[in-house]
Coordinates of C-alpha atoms in Angstrom, one line a residue:
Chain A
X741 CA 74.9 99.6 71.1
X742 CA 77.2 101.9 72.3
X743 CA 77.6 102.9 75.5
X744 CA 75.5 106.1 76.8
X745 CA 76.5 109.0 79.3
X746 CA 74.1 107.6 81.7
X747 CA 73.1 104.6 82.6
X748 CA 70.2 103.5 80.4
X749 CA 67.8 101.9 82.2
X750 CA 67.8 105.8 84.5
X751 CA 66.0 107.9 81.5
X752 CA 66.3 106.2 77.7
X753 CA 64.8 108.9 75.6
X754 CA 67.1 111.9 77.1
X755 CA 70.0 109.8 77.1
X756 CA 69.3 109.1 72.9
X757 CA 69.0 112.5 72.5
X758 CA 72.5 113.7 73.3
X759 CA 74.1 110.5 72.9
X760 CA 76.9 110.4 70.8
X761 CA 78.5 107.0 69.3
X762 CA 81.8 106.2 70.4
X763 CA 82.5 105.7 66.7
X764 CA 82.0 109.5 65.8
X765 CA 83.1 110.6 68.9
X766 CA 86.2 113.2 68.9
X767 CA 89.1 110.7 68.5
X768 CA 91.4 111.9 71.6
X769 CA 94.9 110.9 70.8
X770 CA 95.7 107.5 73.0
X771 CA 99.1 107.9 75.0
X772 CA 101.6 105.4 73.2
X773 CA 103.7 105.1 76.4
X774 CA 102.4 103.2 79.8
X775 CA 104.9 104.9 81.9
X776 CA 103.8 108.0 83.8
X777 CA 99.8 107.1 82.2
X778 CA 98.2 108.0 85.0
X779 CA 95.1 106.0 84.3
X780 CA 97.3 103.5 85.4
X781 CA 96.4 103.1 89.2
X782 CA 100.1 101.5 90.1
X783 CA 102.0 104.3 88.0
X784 CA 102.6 107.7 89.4
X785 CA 101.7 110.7 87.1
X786 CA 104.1 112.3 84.4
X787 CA 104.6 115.2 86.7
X788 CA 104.5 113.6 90.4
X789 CA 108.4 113.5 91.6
X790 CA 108.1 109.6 93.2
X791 CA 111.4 110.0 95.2
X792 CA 111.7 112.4 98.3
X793 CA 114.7 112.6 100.7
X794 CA 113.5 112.2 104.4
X795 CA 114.3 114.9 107.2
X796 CA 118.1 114.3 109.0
X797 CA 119.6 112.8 105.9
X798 CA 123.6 113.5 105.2
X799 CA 125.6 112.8 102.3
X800 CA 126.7 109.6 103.1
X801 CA 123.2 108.7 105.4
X802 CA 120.2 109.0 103.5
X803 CA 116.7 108.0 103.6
X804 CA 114.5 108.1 100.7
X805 CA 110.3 108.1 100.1
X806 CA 109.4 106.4 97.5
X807 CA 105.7 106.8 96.5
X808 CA 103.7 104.2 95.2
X809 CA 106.2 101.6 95.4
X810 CA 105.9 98.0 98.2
X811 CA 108.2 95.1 98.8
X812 CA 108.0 94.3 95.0
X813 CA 111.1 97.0 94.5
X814 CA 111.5 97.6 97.9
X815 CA 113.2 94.3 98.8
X816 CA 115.0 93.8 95.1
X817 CA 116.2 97.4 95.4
X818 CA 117.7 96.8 99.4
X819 CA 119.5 93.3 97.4
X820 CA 120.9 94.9 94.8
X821 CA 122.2 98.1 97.0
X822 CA 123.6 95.9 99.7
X823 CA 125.6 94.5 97.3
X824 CA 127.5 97.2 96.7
X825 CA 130.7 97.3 98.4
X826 CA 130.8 101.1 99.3
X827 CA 127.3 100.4 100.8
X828 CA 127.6 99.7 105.1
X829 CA 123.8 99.4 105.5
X830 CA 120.4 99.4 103.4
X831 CA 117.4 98.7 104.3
X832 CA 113.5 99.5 103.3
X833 CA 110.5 99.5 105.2
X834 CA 107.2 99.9 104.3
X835 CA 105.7 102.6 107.3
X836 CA 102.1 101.8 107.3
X837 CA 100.3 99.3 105.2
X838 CA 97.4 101.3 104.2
X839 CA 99.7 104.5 102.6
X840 CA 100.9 103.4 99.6
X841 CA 104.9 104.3 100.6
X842 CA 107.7 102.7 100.9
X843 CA 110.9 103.8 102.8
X844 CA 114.8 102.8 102.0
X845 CA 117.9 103.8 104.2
X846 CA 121.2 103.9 102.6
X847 CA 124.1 104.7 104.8
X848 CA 127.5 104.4 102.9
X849 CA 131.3 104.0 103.6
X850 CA 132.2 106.3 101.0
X851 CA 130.7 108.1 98.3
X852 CA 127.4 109.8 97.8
X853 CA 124.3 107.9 99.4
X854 CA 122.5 109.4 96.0
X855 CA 125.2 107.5 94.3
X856 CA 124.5 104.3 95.6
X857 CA 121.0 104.4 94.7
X858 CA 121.5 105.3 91.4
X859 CA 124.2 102.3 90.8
X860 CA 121.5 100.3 92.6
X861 CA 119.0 101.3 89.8
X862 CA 121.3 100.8 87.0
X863 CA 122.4 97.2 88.5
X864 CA 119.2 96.3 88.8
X865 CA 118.2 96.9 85.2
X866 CA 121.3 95.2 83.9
X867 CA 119.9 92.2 86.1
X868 CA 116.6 92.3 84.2
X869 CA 118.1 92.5 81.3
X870 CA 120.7 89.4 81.7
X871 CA 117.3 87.4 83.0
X872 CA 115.1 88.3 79.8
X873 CA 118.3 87.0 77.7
X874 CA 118.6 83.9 79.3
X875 CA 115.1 83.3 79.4
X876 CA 114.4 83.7 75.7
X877 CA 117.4 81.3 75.4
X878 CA 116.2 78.8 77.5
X879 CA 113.0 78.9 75.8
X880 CA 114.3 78.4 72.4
X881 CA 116.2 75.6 73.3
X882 CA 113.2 74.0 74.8
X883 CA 111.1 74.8 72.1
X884 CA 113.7 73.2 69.6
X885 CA 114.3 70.8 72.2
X886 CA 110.5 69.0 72.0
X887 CA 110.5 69.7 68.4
X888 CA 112.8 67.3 67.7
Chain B
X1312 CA 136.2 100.1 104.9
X1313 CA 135.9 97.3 102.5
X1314 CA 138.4 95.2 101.4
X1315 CA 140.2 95.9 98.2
X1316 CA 142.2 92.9 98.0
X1317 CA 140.2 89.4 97.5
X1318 CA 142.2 86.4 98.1
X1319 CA 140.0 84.1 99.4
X1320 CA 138.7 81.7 96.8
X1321 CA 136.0 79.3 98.5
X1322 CA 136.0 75.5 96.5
X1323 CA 133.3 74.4 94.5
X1324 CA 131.9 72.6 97.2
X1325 CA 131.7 74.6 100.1
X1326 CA 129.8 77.7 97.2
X1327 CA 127.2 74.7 97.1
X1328 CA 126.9 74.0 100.9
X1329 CA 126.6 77.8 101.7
X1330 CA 123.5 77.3 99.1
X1331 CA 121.5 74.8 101.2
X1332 CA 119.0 76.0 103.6
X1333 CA 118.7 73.1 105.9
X1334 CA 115.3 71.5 107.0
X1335 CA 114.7 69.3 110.1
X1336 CA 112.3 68.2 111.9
X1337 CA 111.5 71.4 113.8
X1338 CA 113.4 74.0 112.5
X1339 CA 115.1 75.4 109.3
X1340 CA 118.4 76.6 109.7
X1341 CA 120.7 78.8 107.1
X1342 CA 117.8 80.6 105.7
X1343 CA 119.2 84.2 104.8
X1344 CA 120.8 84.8 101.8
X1345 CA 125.1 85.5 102.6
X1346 CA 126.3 86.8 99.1
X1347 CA 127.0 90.3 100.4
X1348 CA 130.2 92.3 100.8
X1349 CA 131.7 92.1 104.1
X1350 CA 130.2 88.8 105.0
X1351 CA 132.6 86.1 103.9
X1352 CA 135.9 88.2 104.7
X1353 CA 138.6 88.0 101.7
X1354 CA 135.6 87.4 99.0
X1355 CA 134.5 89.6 96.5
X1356 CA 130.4 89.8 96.5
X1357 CA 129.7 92.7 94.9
X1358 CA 127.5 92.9 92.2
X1359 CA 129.2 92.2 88.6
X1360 CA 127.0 92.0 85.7
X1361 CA 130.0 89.7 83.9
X1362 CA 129.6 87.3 87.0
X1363 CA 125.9 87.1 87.0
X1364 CA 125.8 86.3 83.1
X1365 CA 127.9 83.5 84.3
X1366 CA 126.1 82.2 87.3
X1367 CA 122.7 82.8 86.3
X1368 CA 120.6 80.0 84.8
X1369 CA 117.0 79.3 83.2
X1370 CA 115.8 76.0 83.0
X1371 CA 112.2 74.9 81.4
X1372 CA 110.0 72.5 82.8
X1373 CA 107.2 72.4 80.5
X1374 CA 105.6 75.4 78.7
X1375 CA 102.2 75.7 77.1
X1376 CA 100.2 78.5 76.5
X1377 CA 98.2 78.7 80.0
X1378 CA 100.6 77.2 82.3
X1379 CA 104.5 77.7 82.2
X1380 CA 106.8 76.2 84.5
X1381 CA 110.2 77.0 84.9
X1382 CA 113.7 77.2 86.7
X1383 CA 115.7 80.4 87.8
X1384 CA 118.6 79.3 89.0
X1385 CA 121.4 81.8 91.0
X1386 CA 118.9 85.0 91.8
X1387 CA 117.9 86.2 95.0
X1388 CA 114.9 85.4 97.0
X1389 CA 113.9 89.3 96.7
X1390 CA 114.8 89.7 92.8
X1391 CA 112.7 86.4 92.2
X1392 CA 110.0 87.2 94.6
X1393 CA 109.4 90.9 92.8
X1394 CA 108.7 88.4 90.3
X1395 CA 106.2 87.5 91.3
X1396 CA 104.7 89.8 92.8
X1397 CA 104.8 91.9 89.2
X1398 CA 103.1 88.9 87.6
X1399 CA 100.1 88.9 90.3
X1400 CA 99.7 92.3 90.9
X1401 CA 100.9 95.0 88.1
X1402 CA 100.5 93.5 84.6
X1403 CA 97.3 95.0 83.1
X1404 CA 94.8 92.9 81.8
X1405 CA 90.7 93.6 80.8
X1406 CA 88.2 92.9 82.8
X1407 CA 84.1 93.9 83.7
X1408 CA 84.2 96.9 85.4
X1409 CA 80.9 98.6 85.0
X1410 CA 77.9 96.6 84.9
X1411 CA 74.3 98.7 83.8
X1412 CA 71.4 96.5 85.0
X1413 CA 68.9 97.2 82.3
X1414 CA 66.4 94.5 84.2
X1415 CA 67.0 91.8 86.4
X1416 CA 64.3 89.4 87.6
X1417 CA 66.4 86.6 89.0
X1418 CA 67.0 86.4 92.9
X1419 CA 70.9 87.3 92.6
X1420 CA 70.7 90.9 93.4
X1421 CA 72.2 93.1 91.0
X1422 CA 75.7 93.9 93.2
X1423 CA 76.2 90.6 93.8
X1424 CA 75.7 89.5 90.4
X1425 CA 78.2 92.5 89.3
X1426 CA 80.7 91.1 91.4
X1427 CA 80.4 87.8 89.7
X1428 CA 80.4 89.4 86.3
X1429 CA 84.0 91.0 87.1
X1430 CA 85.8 87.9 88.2
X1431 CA 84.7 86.3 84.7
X1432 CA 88.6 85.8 83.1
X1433 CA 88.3 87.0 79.2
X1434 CA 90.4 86.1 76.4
X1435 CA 90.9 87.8 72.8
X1436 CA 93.1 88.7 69.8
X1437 CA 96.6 89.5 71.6
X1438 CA 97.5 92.2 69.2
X1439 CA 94.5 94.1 69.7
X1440 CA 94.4 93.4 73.9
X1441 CA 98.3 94.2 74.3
X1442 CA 98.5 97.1 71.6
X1443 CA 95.6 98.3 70.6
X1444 CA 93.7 98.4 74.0
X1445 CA 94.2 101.6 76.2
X1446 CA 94.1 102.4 79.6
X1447 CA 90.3 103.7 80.5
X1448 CA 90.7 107.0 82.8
X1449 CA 87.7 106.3 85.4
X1450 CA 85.7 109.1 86.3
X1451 CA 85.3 110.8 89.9
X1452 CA 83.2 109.0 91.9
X1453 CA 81.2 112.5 92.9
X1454 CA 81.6 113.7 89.3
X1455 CA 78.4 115.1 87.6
X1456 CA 76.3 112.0 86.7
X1457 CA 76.4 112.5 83.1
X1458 CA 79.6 113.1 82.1
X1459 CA 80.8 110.0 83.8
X1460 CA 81.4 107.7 80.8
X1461 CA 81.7 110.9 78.2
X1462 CA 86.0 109.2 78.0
X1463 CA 84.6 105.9 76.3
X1464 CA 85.8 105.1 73.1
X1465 CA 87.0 102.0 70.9
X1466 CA 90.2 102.2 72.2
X1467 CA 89.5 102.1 75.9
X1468 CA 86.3 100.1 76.4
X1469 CA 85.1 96.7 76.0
X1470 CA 81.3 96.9 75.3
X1471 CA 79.6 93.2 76.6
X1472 CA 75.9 92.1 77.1
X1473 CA 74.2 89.8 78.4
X1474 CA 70.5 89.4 77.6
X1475 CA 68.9 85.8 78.8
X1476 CA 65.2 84.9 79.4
X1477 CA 64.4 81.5 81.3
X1478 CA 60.8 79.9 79.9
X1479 CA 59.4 76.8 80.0
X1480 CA 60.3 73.5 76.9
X1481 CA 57.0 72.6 76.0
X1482 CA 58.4 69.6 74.5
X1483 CA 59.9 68.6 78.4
X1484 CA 58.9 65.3 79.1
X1485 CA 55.6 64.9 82.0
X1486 CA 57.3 64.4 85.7
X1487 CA 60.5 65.5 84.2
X1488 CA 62.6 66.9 87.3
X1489 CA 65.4 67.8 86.0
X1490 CA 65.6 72.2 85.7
X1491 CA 68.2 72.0 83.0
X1492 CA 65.4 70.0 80.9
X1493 CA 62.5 71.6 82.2
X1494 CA 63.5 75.4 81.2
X1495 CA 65.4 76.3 78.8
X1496 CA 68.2 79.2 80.2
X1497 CA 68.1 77.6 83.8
X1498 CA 71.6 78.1 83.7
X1499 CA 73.3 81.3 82.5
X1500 CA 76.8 80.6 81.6
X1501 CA 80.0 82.7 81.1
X1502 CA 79.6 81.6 77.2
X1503 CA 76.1 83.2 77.0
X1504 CA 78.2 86.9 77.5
X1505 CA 78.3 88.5 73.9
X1506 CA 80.8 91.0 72.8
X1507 CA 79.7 94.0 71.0
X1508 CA 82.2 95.7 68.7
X1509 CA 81.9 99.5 67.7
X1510 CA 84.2 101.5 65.9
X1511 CA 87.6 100.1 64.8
X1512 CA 87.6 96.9 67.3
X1513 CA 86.1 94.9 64.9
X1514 CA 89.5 94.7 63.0
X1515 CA 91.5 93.6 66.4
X1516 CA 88.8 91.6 67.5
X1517 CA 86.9 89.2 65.7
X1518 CA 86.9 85.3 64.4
X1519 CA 88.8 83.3 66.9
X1520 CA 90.3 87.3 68.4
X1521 CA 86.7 88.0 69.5
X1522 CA 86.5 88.9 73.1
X1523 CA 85.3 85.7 75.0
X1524 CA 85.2 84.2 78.6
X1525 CA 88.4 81.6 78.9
X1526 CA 86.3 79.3 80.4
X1527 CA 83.0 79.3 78.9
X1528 CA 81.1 77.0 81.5
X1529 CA 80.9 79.3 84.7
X1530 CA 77.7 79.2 86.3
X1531 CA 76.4 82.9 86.6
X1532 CA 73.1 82.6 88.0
X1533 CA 70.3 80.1 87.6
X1534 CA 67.1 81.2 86.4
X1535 CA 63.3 79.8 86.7
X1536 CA 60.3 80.6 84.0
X1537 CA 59.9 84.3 83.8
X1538 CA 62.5 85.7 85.0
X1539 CA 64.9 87.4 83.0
X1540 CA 68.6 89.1 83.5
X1541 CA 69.6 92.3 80.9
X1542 CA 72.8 93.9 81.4
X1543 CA 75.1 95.7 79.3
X1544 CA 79.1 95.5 80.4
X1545 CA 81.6 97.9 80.0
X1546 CA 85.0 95.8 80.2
X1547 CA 88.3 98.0 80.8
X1548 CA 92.1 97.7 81.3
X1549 CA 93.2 97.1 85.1
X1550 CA 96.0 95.6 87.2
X1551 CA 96.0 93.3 90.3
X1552 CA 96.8 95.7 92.1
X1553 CA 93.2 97.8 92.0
X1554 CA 91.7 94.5 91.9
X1555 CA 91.8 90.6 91.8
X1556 CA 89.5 90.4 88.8
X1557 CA 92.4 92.2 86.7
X1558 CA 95.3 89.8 87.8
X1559 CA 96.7 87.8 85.2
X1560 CA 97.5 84.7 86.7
X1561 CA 95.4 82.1 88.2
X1562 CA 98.6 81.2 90.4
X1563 CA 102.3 82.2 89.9
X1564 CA 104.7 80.8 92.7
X1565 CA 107.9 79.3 92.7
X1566 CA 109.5 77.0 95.5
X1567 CA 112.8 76.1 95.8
X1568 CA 114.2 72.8 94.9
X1569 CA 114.7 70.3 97.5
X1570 CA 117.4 68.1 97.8
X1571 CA 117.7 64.8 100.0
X1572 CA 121.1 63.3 101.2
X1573 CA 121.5 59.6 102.9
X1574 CA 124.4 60.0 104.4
X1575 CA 124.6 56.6 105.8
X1576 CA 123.3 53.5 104.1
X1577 CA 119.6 52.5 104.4
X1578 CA 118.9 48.9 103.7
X1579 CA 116.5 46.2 103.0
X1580 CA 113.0 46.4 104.6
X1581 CA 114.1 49.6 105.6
X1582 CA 114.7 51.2 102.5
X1583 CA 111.5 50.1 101.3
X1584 CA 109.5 52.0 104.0
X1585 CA 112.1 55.3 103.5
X1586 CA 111.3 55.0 99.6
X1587 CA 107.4 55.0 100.9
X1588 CA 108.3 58.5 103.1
X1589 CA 108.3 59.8 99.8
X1590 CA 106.2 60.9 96.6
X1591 CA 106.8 58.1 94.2
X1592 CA 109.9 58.5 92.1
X1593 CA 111.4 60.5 94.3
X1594 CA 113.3 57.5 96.0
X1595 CA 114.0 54.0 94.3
X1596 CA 115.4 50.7 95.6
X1597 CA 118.8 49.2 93.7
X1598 CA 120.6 46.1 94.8
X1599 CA 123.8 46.5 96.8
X1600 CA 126.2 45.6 94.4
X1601 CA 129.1 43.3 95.1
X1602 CA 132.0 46.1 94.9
X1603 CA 129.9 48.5 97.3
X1604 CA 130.0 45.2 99.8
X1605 CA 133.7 44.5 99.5
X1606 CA 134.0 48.1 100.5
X1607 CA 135.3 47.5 104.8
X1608 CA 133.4 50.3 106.7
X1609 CA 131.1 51.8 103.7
X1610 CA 127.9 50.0 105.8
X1611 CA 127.4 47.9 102.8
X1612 CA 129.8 45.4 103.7
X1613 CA 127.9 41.9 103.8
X1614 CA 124.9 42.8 102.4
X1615 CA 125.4 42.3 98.3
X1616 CA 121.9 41.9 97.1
X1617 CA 120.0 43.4 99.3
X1618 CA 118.2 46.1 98.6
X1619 CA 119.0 50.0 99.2
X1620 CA 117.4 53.5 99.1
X1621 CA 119.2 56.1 96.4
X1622 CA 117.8 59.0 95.4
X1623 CA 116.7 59.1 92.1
X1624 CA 114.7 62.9 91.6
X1625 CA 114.7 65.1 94.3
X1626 CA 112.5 67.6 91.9
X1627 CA 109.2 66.3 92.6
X1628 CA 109.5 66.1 97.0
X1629 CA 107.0 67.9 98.6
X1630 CA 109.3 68.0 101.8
X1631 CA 106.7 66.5 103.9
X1632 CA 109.3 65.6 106.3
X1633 CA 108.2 62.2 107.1
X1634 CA 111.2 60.5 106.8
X1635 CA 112.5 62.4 109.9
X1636 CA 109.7 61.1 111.4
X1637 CA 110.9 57.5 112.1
X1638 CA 113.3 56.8 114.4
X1639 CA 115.3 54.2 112.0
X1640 CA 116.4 56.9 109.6
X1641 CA 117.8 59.0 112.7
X1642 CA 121.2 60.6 111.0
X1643 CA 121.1 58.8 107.9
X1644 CA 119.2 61.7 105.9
X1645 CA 119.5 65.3 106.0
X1646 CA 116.7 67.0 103.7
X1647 CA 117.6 70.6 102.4
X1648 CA 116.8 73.2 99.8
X1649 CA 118.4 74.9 97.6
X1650 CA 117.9 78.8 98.0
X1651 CA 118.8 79.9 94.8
X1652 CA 117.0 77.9 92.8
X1653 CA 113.4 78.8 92.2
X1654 CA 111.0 76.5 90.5
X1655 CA 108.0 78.9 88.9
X1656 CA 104.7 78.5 88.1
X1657 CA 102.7 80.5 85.7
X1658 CA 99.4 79.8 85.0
X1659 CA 97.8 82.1 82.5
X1660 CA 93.9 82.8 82.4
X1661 CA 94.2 83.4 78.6
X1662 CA 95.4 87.0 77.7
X1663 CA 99.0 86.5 78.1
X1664 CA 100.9 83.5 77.3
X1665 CA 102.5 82.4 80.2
X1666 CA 106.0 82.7 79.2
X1667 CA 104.8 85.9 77.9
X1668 CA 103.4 87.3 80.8
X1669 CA 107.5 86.1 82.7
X1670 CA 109.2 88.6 80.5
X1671 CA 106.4 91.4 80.5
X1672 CA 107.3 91.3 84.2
X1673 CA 110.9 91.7 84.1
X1674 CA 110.0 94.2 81.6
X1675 CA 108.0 95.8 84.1
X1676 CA 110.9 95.8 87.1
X1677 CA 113.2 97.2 84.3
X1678 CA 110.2 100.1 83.1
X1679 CA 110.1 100.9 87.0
X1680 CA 113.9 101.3 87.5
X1681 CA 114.2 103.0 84.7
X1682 CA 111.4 106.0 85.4
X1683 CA 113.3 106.4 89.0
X1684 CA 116.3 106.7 87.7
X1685 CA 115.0 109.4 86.1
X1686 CA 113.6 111.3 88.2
X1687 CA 117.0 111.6 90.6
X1688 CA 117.6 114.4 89.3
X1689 CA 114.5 115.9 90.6
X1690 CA 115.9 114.2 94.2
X1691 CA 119.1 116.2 94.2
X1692 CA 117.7 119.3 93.7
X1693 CA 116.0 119.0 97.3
X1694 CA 118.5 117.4 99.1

């Protein structure tokens, strides 16, 4: 049986009554894309901007708020900016544990601090990219491996 | 400033000793990653896709449907450990999140048995959990009552009962003690959950893509004569994150690969106890043969025949450290890991394949870059 608007055991006969089944129910059109769904709990909204630039940030010094982000980027994202050149210092911190935030300083030699965080971004995708490839590989030659 | 010009080249060998995080008996020593700009002076760190491709290796272990094991080998500690924090924590699966206690008789009270009902892991047709299956948009806790669950449909909710009555087997033998025998239903099982299908599930999920418990043996509740459980499940799409019951995994962790070197020879009786320091394989005995005791100074010399520790496959230590332990191997062995090597792995509780569920999570790390990159432009706008 379908499911009912309340809970049926707290008043059957009312609950019948204006019930409708989830079969003839208006079809509401589901959201083909995951990113920005905000009935996702760990995404941010289509419209909520998830990167703010802290109070006493320069050009070249910058610290960024990142909401509803932790360690998982955090700590790839600090990597993957420190190893840019231009980059003198990066680091993330995550303020307090129960506000789901996550800080990252990027002070840079030259060029915009912006800049770095972008290249950061893109280097990190290319990483995740390269790792997918090689995986799949891998697998393949495993799979053909115990095959044979 | 940094360097422009790059002319120191390190050898092969000192790359791989920079790579060793080194284990004694107390400590650990080399433990942070050094492949930055600016730390090695003359070298050239920075981050080249080109070089990576090159470097960067994958290596399988074994791979079955519910448990994966696997090699990266040149990442980072904080790439590989986002990882794995993506595969715990962020890749959606279905699980019980509403439970509506029609009647329930038995002495688990109905939170607790809720609770229980959640953590039960669920399996089904891939196509319909991965494509088909929507996110559910859960209502405001102080919402009006009955509009709370006027958002379910086929697409976003799982629909599950379970409906068991314990009573009495007449045919039970007399002075028969045994509940199982006695009652029939003294045990209610994961298997005894039944999936209800409305509207177009039945054409993801049915035949062997019905939606059923991975493991169909978990104990529920027990039951005696008369008393009677009758719930009806709504099962929706969650991550890790919100809760453990939506987490993917049963474990995914990685450790790094050991490594063991004897620097200086370790003979007879006492090779036997150093191979015993070890899990077995890990160290065998092999006679010293009469080159190696021709050889002045190698520590062989005079002892063709005997017998001598070698490591054979450094894989499967545990790194107990008990071979630093005993004063007889004292600077003949230095124990190590390798810190860019990470040895994952995945088990699956049955709605991803494990190997799957890997690339759905760099998928994920990619998805996330990706959305912030867009929205930089937003950034510069306040800055």
């Amino acid at each position: 049986m379908p499911p009912k608007k309340k809970t049926p055991a707290a008043d059957p006969v009312a609950s019948q009554e204006e019930d409708v089944s989830m079969a003839e129910a208006p079809p509401e059109e589901p959201t083909e894309d995951v990113i920005g769904d905000d009935a996702n709990p760990a995404i941010l909204g289509v419209d909520e901007q998830p990167i703010r630039v802290l109070a006493g940030s320069s050009e070249k010094a910058a610290s960024y708020e990142f909401a509803k982000e932790d360690h998982t980027l955090g700590n790839a994202l600090r990597y993957i900016i420190m190893k840019n050149p231009d980059v003198e210092f990066c680091g993330y911190s995550i303020p307090h544990p129960s506000e789901a935030v996550m800080n990252v300083r990027i002070q840079t030699y030259e060029g915009l601090a912006l800049d770095a965080l972008e290249k950061g971004l893109t280097d990190l995708m290319d990483l995740c990219d390269v790792i997918a490839e090689k995986f799949v590989a891998a697998r393949e030659d495993y799979t053909s491996e115990m095959q044979s | 400033m940094a360097p422009t010009e790059f002319k120191n080249f390190p050898s092969q060998e000192e790359l791989d000793r920079r790579k060793i995080v080194g284990i004694n008996l107390e400590t650990v020593t080399d433990v942070a990653s050094t492949d930055f700009p600016g730390h090695w002076p003359g070298e050239d760190m920075s981050w080249s896709k080109k070089n990576f491709q090159k470097s960067f290796n994958v290596q399988f272990h074994h791979n079955t449907s519910y448990d994966s094991s696997f090699s990266l080998i040149g990442i980072d500690a904080a790439v590989a450990n986002a990882f794995r924090r993506i595969l715990i924590a962020e890749i959606p699966t279905l699980a019980i999140e509403y439970v509506f206690v029609n009647n329930n008789t038995s002495i688990i009270q109905d939170e607790v048995l809720a609770a229980r009902l959640g953590l039960v892991p669920f399996k089904g047709g891939k196509a319909g959990l991965l494509k088909y299956l929507k996110w559910f948009k859960k209502p405001q806790e102080d919402g009006p009552e009955d509009e709370k669950f006027d958002h379910c449909y086929d697409y976003n909710t799982i629909v599950l009962h379970l409906n068991i009555e314990c009573t009495r087997n007449e045919d039970a033998e007399r002075g028969e003690k045994d509940p199982l025998k006695l009652y029939h239903n003294a045990h209610v099982y994961a298997k005894d959950i039944v999936f209800k299908p409305f509207g177009t599930q039945e054409k993801w999920f049915s035949g062997e893509d019905a939606i059923m418990p991975t493991n169909p043996d978990i104990l529920i509740a027990k039951l005696r004569p008369g008393q009677c459980i009758d719930v009806e499940m709504h099962a929706i799409k969650g991550v890790g994150s919100d809760h453990a019951k939506y987490s993917p995994v049963a474990t995914a962790s990685y450790r790094l690969l050991p490594t063991i070197t004897i620097t200086k020879p370790i003979l007879g009786k006492d090779a036997e106890k150093f191979k015993n320091c070890f899990p077995r394989g890990v160290i065998e005995l092999e006679k010293v043969t009469k080159k190696e005791s021709k050889m002045v100074g190698s520590g062989y010399d005079g002892h063709e025949g005997e017998n001598k520790a070698v490591v054979k496959d450094a894989f499967n230590d545990t790194v107990s450290r008990e071979c630093l332990r005993h004063a007889e191997f004292e600077g003949k062995v230095k124990l190590g890991r390798v810190r860019d090597h990470f040895i994952f792995s995945v088990e699956s509780l049955g709605q991803w394949d494990s190997d799957e569920m890997f690339l759905e999570a760099v998928k994920t790390l990619k998805v996330k870059c990706a959305g912030l990159k867009k929205s930089l432009a937003g950034v510069q706008e306040l800055a």
